[in-house]
Structure formats: structure tokens, C-alpha cells
Short mmCIF file of C-alpha atoms in Angstrom, two decimals:
data_model
loop_
_atom_site.label_atom_id
_atom_site.label_comp_id
_atom_site.label_asym_id
_atom_site.label_seq_id
_atom_site.Cartn_x
_atom_site.Cartn_y
_atom_site.Cartn_z
CA MET A 1 136.62 147.78 136.66
CA GLU A 2 140.02 147.27 135.08
CA LEU A 3 138.49 147.14 131.57
CA SER A 4 136.45 150.29 132.19
CA THR A 5 139.54 152.08 133.47
CA GLY A 6 141.49 150.93 130.44
CA ARG A 7 138.83 152.25 128.04
CA PHE A 8 138.79 155.57 129.85
CA CYS A 9 142.57 155.87 129.58
CA CYS A 10 142.46 155.09 125.87
CA VAL A 11 139.90 157.84 125.35
CA LEU A 12 142.06 160.33 127.22
CA LEU A 13 145.13 159.33 125.25
CA SER A 14 143.17 159.73 122.02
CA LEU A 15 142.11 163.24 123.02
CA PHE A 16 145.60 164.32 123.94
CA ALA A 17 147.10 162.65 120.86
CA GLY A 18 144.48 164.26 118.64
CA LEU A 19 145.50 167.70 119.83
CA ALA A 20 149.07 167.03 118.71
CA SER A 21 148.43 165.13 115.42
CA GLY A 22 146.68 165.54 112.09
CA LEU A 23 144.95 162.08 112.03
CA GLU A 24 141.22 162.40 111.44
CA ILE A 25 138.25 160.06 110.67
CA THR A 26 136.57 161.59 107.67
CA SER A 27 133.52 159.26 107.30
CA LYS A 28 130.29 161.23 107.65
CA GLY A 29 127.65 158.49 107.12
CA GLY A 30 125.17 157.15 109.65
CA THR A 31 126.38 155.11 112.57
CA SER A 32 123.50 152.58 112.45
CA ILE A 33 122.84 150.12 109.62
CA GLU A 34 119.99 147.62 109.21
CA MET A 35 120.55 144.75 106.81
CA ALA A 36 118.87 141.46 106.00
CA SER A 37 120.46 138.12 106.73
CA GLY A 38 122.38 136.66 103.83
CA GLN A 39 123.27 140.06 102.41
CA SER A 40 126.58 141.93 102.49
CA VAL A 41 127.37 145.22 104.19
CA LYS A 42 130.17 147.77 104.16
CA LEU A 43 131.24 149.34 107.45
CA ASP A 44 132.75 152.67 106.40
CA CYS A 45 135.87 154.09 108.07
CA GLN A 46 137.76 156.68 106.04
CA PHE A 47 140.70 158.59 107.57
CA SER A 48 143.31 161.17 106.70
CA LEU A 49 146.88 161.67 107.98
CA GLY A 50 148.88 164.76 108.81
CA PRO A 51 152.59 165.46 108.26
CA GLU A 52 153.28 165.03 111.96
CA ASP A 53 151.87 161.42 111.94
CA SER A 54 155.10 159.56 111.29
CA GLY A 55 154.67 156.32 113.25
CA PRO A 56 153.62 152.89 111.94
CA LEU A 57 149.97 152.53 110.84
CA ASP A 58 147.73 150.15 112.80
CA ILE A 59 144.05 149.54 111.98
CA GLU A 60 141.88 147.47 114.31
CA TRP A 61 138.21 146.49 113.94
CA SER A 62 136.65 144.99 117.07
CA ARG A 63 133.20 143.93 118.20
CA LEU A 64 132.34 145.58 121.48
CA SER A 65 130.85 143.45 124.21
CA SER A 66 127.52 144.49 125.70
CA ASP A 67 128.79 143.30 129.06
CA SER A 68 131.47 145.51 130.55
CA GLN A 69 132.89 142.49 132.38
CA LYS A 70 133.81 140.78 129.11
CA GLU A 71 136.56 141.61 126.67
CA ASP A 72 135.98 143.05 123.21
CA LYS A 73 136.57 140.68 120.27
CA VAL A 74 139.05 141.75 117.56
CA VAL A 75 137.51 140.99 114.15
CA ILE A 76 140.21 142.07 111.67
CA LEU A 77 143.60 143.70 112.02
CA TYR A 78 146.09 145.62 109.87
CA SER A 79 149.58 146.02 111.26
CA GLY A 80 153.08 146.19 109.81
CA ASP A 81 151.77 146.62 106.26
CA ARG A 82 149.92 143.26 106.56
CA ALA A 83 146.22 142.37 106.95
CA TYR A 84 145.06 139.68 109.36
CA GLU A 85 141.55 138.80 108.10
CA ASP A 86 141.01 135.41 109.79
CA TYR A 87 141.46 136.79 113.25
CA TYR A 88 137.87 136.17 114.49
CA GLU A 89 136.72 132.57 114.11
CA PRO A 90 132.91 133.18 113.81
CA MET A 91 133.56 135.52 110.84
CA LYS A 92 136.40 133.59 109.28
CA GLY A 93 136.28 133.98 105.49
CA ARG A 94 133.44 136.52 105.65
CA VAL A 95 135.27 139.75 106.59
CA HIS A 96 137.73 141.64 104.36
CA PHE A 97 139.23 145.13 104.03
CA ASN A 98 137.51 147.20 101.39
CA ALA A 99 140.84 148.49 99.95
CA ALA A 100 143.78 146.38 98.92
CA ASP A 101 146.11 148.81 100.77
CA PRO A 102 144.33 150.35 103.79
CA LYS A 103 147.20 152.78 104.48
CA ASN A 104 145.95 155.01 101.66
CA GLY A 105 143.15 156.23 103.93
CA ASP A 106 140.43 153.54 103.60
CA ALA A 107 140.04 151.38 106.68
CA SER A 108 136.51 150.22 105.71
CA ILE A 109 135.61 146.51 105.86
CA ASN A 110 133.06 144.33 104.07
CA LEU A 111 130.99 141.62 105.81
CA THR A 112 129.41 138.95 103.60
CA GLY A 113 126.79 136.33 104.30
CA LEU A 114 125.34 138.19 107.23
CA LYS A 115 123.78 136.24 110.08
CA SER A 116 121.50 137.36 112.86
CA SER A 117 124.35 136.61 115.29
CA ASP A 118 126.47 139.29 113.55
CA SER A 119 124.33 142.01 115.07
CA GLY A 120 126.26 144.27 117.41
CA THR A 121 128.42 147.41 117.83
CA TYR A 122 131.64 147.53 115.82
CA GLN A 123 134.52 149.96 116.39
CA CYS A 124 137.13 151.11 113.85
CA LYS A 125 140.35 152.28 115.52
CA VAL A 126 143.16 153.92 113.47
CA LYS A 127 146.51 154.47 115.15
CA LYS A 128 149.50 156.26 113.68
CA ALA A 129 151.76 157.76 116.24
CA PRO A 130 151.17 160.10 117.78
CA GLY A 131 147.52 160.13 116.57
CA ILE A 132 144.67 157.74 117.54
CA ARG A 133 141.12 158.01 116.16
CA SER A 134 138.07 155.65 116.37
CA ARG A 135 134.54 155.35 115.06
CA LYS A 136 131.66 153.17 116.25
CA MET A 137 128.88 151.68 114.14
CA LEU A 138 125.77 149.71 115.12
CA LEU A 139 124.93 146.78 112.81
CA ILE A 140 121.46 145.23 113.04
CA VAL A 141 121.10 142.04 111.01
CA MET A 142 117.41 141.35 110.45
CA VAL A 143 115.85 138.15 109.21
CA LYS A 144 113.21 138.61 106.56
CA PRO A 145 109.96 136.68 106.98
CA SER A 146 109.91 133.07 105.93
CA LYS A 147 107.25 131.96 103.47
CA PRO A 148 104.00 132.09 105.47
CA ARG A 149 101.39 129.35 105.66
CA CYS A 150 97.79 130.23 104.81
CA PHE A 151 94.87 128.14 106.09
CA ALA A 152 91.24 128.41 107.18
CA GLU A 153 90.00 127.64 110.68
CA GLY A 154 86.52 126.34 111.39
CA PRO A 155 83.93 124.78 109.07
CA THR A 156 83.83 126.50 105.67
CA GLN A 157 80.04 126.40 105.43
CA GLU A 158 77.43 128.99 104.71
CA GLY A 159 76.22 130.86 107.78
CA LYS A 160 79.33 130.00 109.80
CA ASP A 161 82.17 132.27 110.96
CA ILE A 162 85.42 131.53 109.10
CA VAL A 163 88.88 132.61 110.24
CA LEU A 164 91.64 132.91 107.61
CA ARG A 165 95.06 132.70 109.25
CA CYS A 166 98.52 133.62 107.93
CA LEU A 167 101.62 132.54 109.89
CA SER A 168 105.35 133.05 109.24
CA ASN A 169 107.64 130.96 111.47
CA GLU A 170 110.77 133.05 110.97
CA GLY A 171 111.49 136.75 110.71
CA THR A 172 112.66 139.64 112.82
CA LYS A 173 109.87 141.27 114.74
CA PRO A 174 107.72 143.20 114.27
CA LEU A 175 105.99 141.41 111.43
CA GLN A 176 103.06 142.92 109.61
CA TYR A 177 100.39 140.92 107.75
CA SER A 178 98.00 142.08 105.08
CA TRP A 179 95.20 140.26 103.24
CA GLU A 180 93.76 140.93 99.82
CA ARG A 181 91.36 139.16 97.49
CA THR A 182 92.70 138.37 94.02
CA SER A 183 89.54 136.96 92.41
CA ASP A 184 86.18 138.42 91.36
CA ASN A 185 85.84 142.04 92.53
CA LYS A 186 89.10 141.90 94.57
CA LEU A 187 87.35 143.32 97.61
CA LEU A 188 87.31 141.66 100.99
CA PRO A 189 83.87 140.64 102.31
CA ALA A 190 82.03 143.47 104.01
CA SER A 191 81.68 141.42 107.21
CA SER A 192 85.42 140.66 107.47
CA VAL A 193 87.68 142.02 110.22
CA MET A 194 91.47 141.94 109.68
CA ASP A 195 94.21 141.81 112.33
CA PRO A 196 97.55 142.98 110.79
CA VAL A 197 99.61 141.87 113.80
CA GLY A 198 98.07 138.45 114.35
CA GLY A 199 97.75 137.78 110.62
CA THR A 200 94.07 136.79 110.74
CA ILE A 201 90.93 137.86 108.94
CA ASN A 202 87.59 136.95 110.49
CA VAL A 203 84.71 136.50 108.02
CA ARG A 204 81.38 136.48 109.82
CA ASN A 205 78.25 134.77 108.50
CA ALA A 206 80.02 133.49 105.40
CA SER A 207 78.04 133.05 102.20
CA ALA A 208 78.67 131.51 98.80
CA SER A 209 79.96 134.87 97.54
CA THR A 210 82.80 134.64 100.09
CA SER A 211 84.42 131.88 98.02
CA GLY A 212 87.48 132.94 96.07
CA THR A 213 91.27 133.31 96.10
CA TYR A 214 92.97 135.27 98.89
CA ARG A 215 96.61 136.34 99.26
CA CYS A 216 98.46 137.12 102.50
CA THR A 217 101.69 139.14 102.63
CA ALA A 218 104.05 138.99 105.63
CA SER A 219 106.60 141.81 105.83
CA ASN A 220 109.14 143.53 108.02
CA ARG A 221 111.76 146.20 107.38
CA VAL A 222 114.03 143.94 105.33
CA GLY A 223 111.73 141.81 103.18
CA THR A 224 108.34 140.34 102.31
CA GLU A 225 106.89 136.90 101.62
CA GLU A 226 103.39 135.83 100.61
CA CYS A 227 101.08 132.83 100.35
CA VAL A 228 97.82 132.13 98.49
CA LEU A 229 94.64 130.49 99.82
CA PHE A 230 91.60 129.28 97.87
CA LEU A 231 88.42 129.41 99.96
CA ASN A 232 85.39 127.32 98.98
CA VAL A 233 82.25 127.96 101.04
CA THR A 234 79.80 125.04 100.79
CA PRO A 235 76.12 124.70 101.80
CA PRO A 236 75.47 123.20 105.24
CA PRO A 237 75.01 119.42 105.34
CA ASN A 238 71.58 117.73 105.56
CA THR A 239 71.49 117.09 109.28
CA ALA A 240 68.06 115.39 109.23
CA GLY A 241 69.23 112.88 106.61
CA ILE A 242 72.33 112.08 108.62
CA ILE A 243 70.27 111.47 111.78
CA ALA A 244 67.78 109.27 109.92
CA GLY A 245 70.57 107.24 108.37
CA ALA A 246 72.19 106.75 111.76
CA ILE A 247 68.90 105.56 113.29
CA ILE A 248 68.30 103.09 110.45
CA ALA A 249 71.82 101.74 110.81
CA VAL A 250 71.33 101.21 114.56
CA LEU A 251 68.02 99.42 113.99
CA LEU A 252 69.56 97.11 111.41
CA ILE A 253 72.35 96.23 113.80
CA LEU A 254 69.84 95.46 116.58
CA ILE A 255 67.77 93.25 114.23
CA ILE A 256 70.85 91.31 113.18
CA ILE A 257 71.84 90.79 116.81
CA ALA A 258 68.29 89.60 117.67
CA ILE A 259 68.33 87.09 114.79
CA ILE A 260 71.68 85.71 115.89
CA LEU A 261 70.47 85.30 119.50
CA PHE A 262 67.26 83.60 118.35
CA CYS A 263 69.19 81.11 116.22
CA CYS A 264 71.57 80.34 119.07
CA CYS A 265 68.74 79.77 121.56
CA ARG A 266 66.83 77.56 119.13
CA ALA A 267 69.90 75.44 118.40
CA ARG A 268 70.59 75.01 122.12
CA HIS A 269 66.94 74.01 122.81
CA ARG A 270 66.98 71.45 119.96
CA LYS A 271 70.17 69.90 121.27
CA LYS A 272 68.76 69.66 124.78
CA TYR A 273 65.52 68.04 123.46
CA GLU A 274 67.45 65.40 121.50
CA LYS A 275 69.50 64.57 124.58
CA GLU A 276 66.34 64.07 126.69
CA ILE A 277 64.81 61.75 124.05
CA CYS A 278 67.93 59.60 124.09
CA ASN A 279 67.80 59.34 127.89
CA GLU A 280 64.10 58.29 127.82
CA ILE A 281 64.81 55.52 125.29
CA ARG A 282 67.62 54.14 127.43
CA GLU A 283 65.42 54.13 130.55
CA ASP A 284 62.53 52.28 128.77
CA VAL A 285 64.79 49.42 127.60
CA PRO A 286 66.40 47.79 130.67
CA PRO A 287 69.23 45.24 130.27
CA PRO A 288 68.23 41.61 129.35
CA LYS A 289 69.58 40.17 132.62
CA SER A 290 67.23 42.30 134.62
CA ARG A 291 64.23 40.91 132.74
CA VAL A 292 65.42 37.30 133.21
CA SER A 293 65.90 37.69 136.91
CA THR A 294 62.51 39.40 137.20
CA ALA A 295 60.79 36.72 135.21
CA ARG A 296 62.42 33.95 137.25
CA SER A 297 61.58 35.57 140.55
CA PHE A 298 57.99 35.94 139.37
CA THR A 299 57.79 32.27 138.31
CA VAL A 300 59.45 30.91 141.45
CA GLY A 301 57.34 33.12 143.65
CA SER A 302 54.22 31.88 141.90
CA GLN A 303 55.22 28.29 142.39
CA ARG A 304 55.94 28.84 146.05
CA SER A 305 52.61 30.57 146.56
CA SER A 306 50.89 27.66 144.84
CA LEU A 307 52.62 25.16 147.08
CA GLY A 308 51.75 27.12 150.15
CA SER A 309 48.08 27.25 149.23
CA MET A 310 47.61 23.50 148.88
CA SER A 311 46.19 21.35 151.66
CA PRO A 312 47.99 18.28 153.05
CA SER A 313 45.49 16.05 151.39
CA ASN A 314 46.38 17.36 147.97
CA LEU A 315 50.12 17.68 148.56
CA HIS A 316 50.83 14.07 147.67
CA GLU A 317 48.98 14.39 144.36
CA TYR A 318 50.82 17.64 143.60
CA ALA A 319 54.20 16.06 144.26
CA LEU A 320 53.49 13.30 141.72
CA LYS A 321 53.15 15.84 138.90
CA PRO A 322 56.25 16.19 136.75
CA GLN A 323 56.32 20.01 136.57
CA TYR A 324 56.91 20.35 140.32
CA ASP A 325 59.33 17.51 141.03
CA LYS A 326 62.47 19.55 139.96
CA ILE A 327 63.80 22.82 141.30
CA PRO A 328 65.62 24.90 138.66
CA SER A 329 69.39 24.80 138.99
CA SER A 330 71.70 27.87 139.05
CA GLU A 331 72.64 27.30 135.39
CA GLU A 332 69.01 27.49 134.41
CA PHE A 333 68.69 30.81 136.28
CA GLU A 334 71.59 32.21 134.25
CA ARG A 335 70.05 31.22 130.92
CA PRO A 336 68.32 33.97 128.91
CA PRO A 337 64.54 33.81 128.80
CA SER A 338 64.57 32.42 125.27
CA GLN A 339 66.50 29.30 126.48
CA VAL A 340 64.40 28.54 129.58
CA PRO A 341 62.81 25.02 129.00
CA LEU A 342 59.09 25.05 128.75
CA PRO A 343 56.94 22.54 130.67
CA PRO A 344 56.34 19.23 128.89
CA PRO A 345 53.40 19.47 126.56
CA THR A 346 52.02 16.18 127.91
CA VAL A 347 51.15 17.67 131.27
CA SER A 348 47.57 18.83 131.43
CA ARG A 349 46.78 22.12 133.07
CA MET A 350 44.53 22.14 136.12
CA ALA A 351 41.31 24.04 135.76
CA GLY A 352 40.36 26.84 138.06
CA PRO A 353 37.42 25.07 139.86
CA ASN A 354 39.58 22.08 140.71
CA LEU A 355 42.25 24.33 142.22
CA SER A 356 39.60 26.03 144.32
CA ARG A 357 38.32 22.69 145.61
CA MET A 358 41.85 21.66 146.44
CA GLY A 359 42.37 24.83 148.45
CA GLY A 360 44.70 26.50 145.96
CA ILE A 361 44.70 30.13 144.80
CA PRO A 362 44.59 30.87 141.06
CA VAL A 363 47.61 32.90 139.84
CA MET A 364 47.80 34.61 136.44
CA ILE A 365 51.20 34.29 134.77
CA PRO A 366 51.87 37.03 132.24
CA ALA A 367 52.60 36.01 128.68
CA GLN A 368 56.16 36.35 127.32
CA ASN A 369 57.59 36.52 123.83
CA ARG A 370 60.68 34.72 122.66
CA ASP A 371 63.20 37.32 123.89
CA GLY A 372 61.70 37.27 127.41
CA SER A 373 59.82 40.51 127.33
CA ILE A 374 56.46 40.65 129.09
CA VAL A 375 53.53 41.33 126.78
#
């Protein structure tokens, strides 16, 4: 409220002072300027003095705040026959008075290297007692479009819908886009639909004749930029060939997997068979001690059965025979079959009929080879 009241008082003072002085702002140009970023601009403020204006000359350029609660920023100042050009830090080195001596009636300033942040309302205030005059100007700093990017969306094949897109990342809105064909007959396809705001062109049911060079131009009120796109529409791919190739590849992979599994199973079966053969051979060949003990038990058992079958009348005659008058010792039991002593060759064998008459039972002793194995 205090700032608003202060502005109102200044306006009233200017009106009353203007009635009693000859100071006037003589600039007649427009109060709104649009410029592109990076350029320079002149904010015009010409004035004239009257004979009654005898006080010191003060010139003040300020940037008005859009918020009434905030103070205005002084940009450049002329007071006491001296210019203060580096008064506003964001514009330091970029703002200067247009005239070397502003007191001659030229209070205009030049802004160089414009930025989008320089946009705003500027006020030129000239004071020379008792007169006070001011002029406001609106500066709009626009950014021209950046170089757009051209590209195609979707498959670029015959019979398909193709979208050509143009996009500029920077630039003051609104941006306008336009497409043109620079090759062949330089006419856009008859089936194309262009969107100047979105920057697209939709080509429906594209054909080989759609191929060519296209140019897109992005523009606004302060500049233009363009990009070029080469479109190549190709025939559709052979879908049947692709499917057949994929099927053949899958079958080959399955065959290779089947061969590998067959080889693994066969190798495992062969290994198992060899292991079983080895176990059978070990079971058929028992240790030598087992055969010796078996053979001895068979021989002793036979002798005992022979003794038990004889009658008392023949027992005395049997005892006189040399092959029965000695029981094998423990050392003889431990001998291998090849070292067991054979009966003396002088002893004659008893025939079967005699044994029957004596009351004995004939026993068949299996034949043995030298290592003790039974034949």
C-alpha cells in the first residue's frame, strides 16, 4: 500500500509540475517492442526543456515490477552530469545511454545481448526542477526456434501409414511448422495431412512414389529454422520366408538336442553294462582259501561217512590201511590245494563190489586240477 501511495503521489506531482514547467517527452514511437534474443534494442526517450526548467537534470530508467508488493529495479541512472551504467547487476555491461551527453535532450538507452529474462516494462523518468516527465515501454524478448529435428515414425514400407515429425526444442510460442517436398515434382503426396501446430504430416497408404526429400520449417515472429529429411519407402518384407526360416531353425535346434540326449543315454548305458560285467567276473572267481576249505571239508566229510558205513568186522582191516591211519593236522588244512599231499601210490583202491560187501557206501570224489579248482 505504501508503494502504491508513493506512485500515486509521484503522478500527482508530475501533473502539477508539468503545468508550471516546459519539460516534455517528445518521443512519438510505439510503446511495445518485440525483439529476438541475442539482438540489441533501443528504448527511445527524447525530451525537451523550457526556460523555466532551471534545476539539475536527473534521468532514471527503471524496470517496473509486475507485483505491486515489490520495488522497482533501477537499471541506469544519470545524475550530476554523470552516468551510472552498472547500476543493475543482471544487465551489467549490457545497458548504455544512446547519447554521450544525455542533457542535450536524448535520454534513450541501448540494450545489447538480449535475453528472454529481459522481457518487462521499462520506464524513462526525466526530472529537471520544477518539471517531471516519464514514459513507459514494454519490451518482449522472444527466442527464435532452435534447429528442429526431422524424423519418420512407424515402418517406412509400402501400404503402411507414415508420420513425418518436426520438433523444435526451443523457441517462444506460438511456433508454426510447414512441410514441403524438395525432390521430384515438389508436391506433397495426395494422401498426406499436415498439422502446422504439431509439426507432423501423416502420409496414408504410402507407396514407392512417396520416397523423396522433405523439408520442415519452424518459425515464430522473430525467426525461422529448418531441417531436411530423406524418406525411403521400401517393399514389405517376405513374411512367409521369415516364418519358414524360423521353423527350420527351431527344428534344427530340436534335432541337435535329441542327438545330444541320445549320446548321453548311450554312454551312461555302456558304462553301467561294463560295471555289471566286472561284478559278475568277481562273483564267479571266489578267493583261493574258500576253495581249500571247501575241498577239505568235502574230503573229511567223505572219509567220515566212509568210516561210519563200515561194519565192526571190517573196521580192523580198514584201520590197518595207511591212508586212514593219520588225521590231517592244522598246518595241512592251511596249505593251498596244490600243496596237499596225495595218497601214496602204493595203496590200491578198493573196488565198488568189495565196499558193498563190507557194508560201505560208494562216494564219488570230484576231480581237481593243480590249483585246487573243481573240474
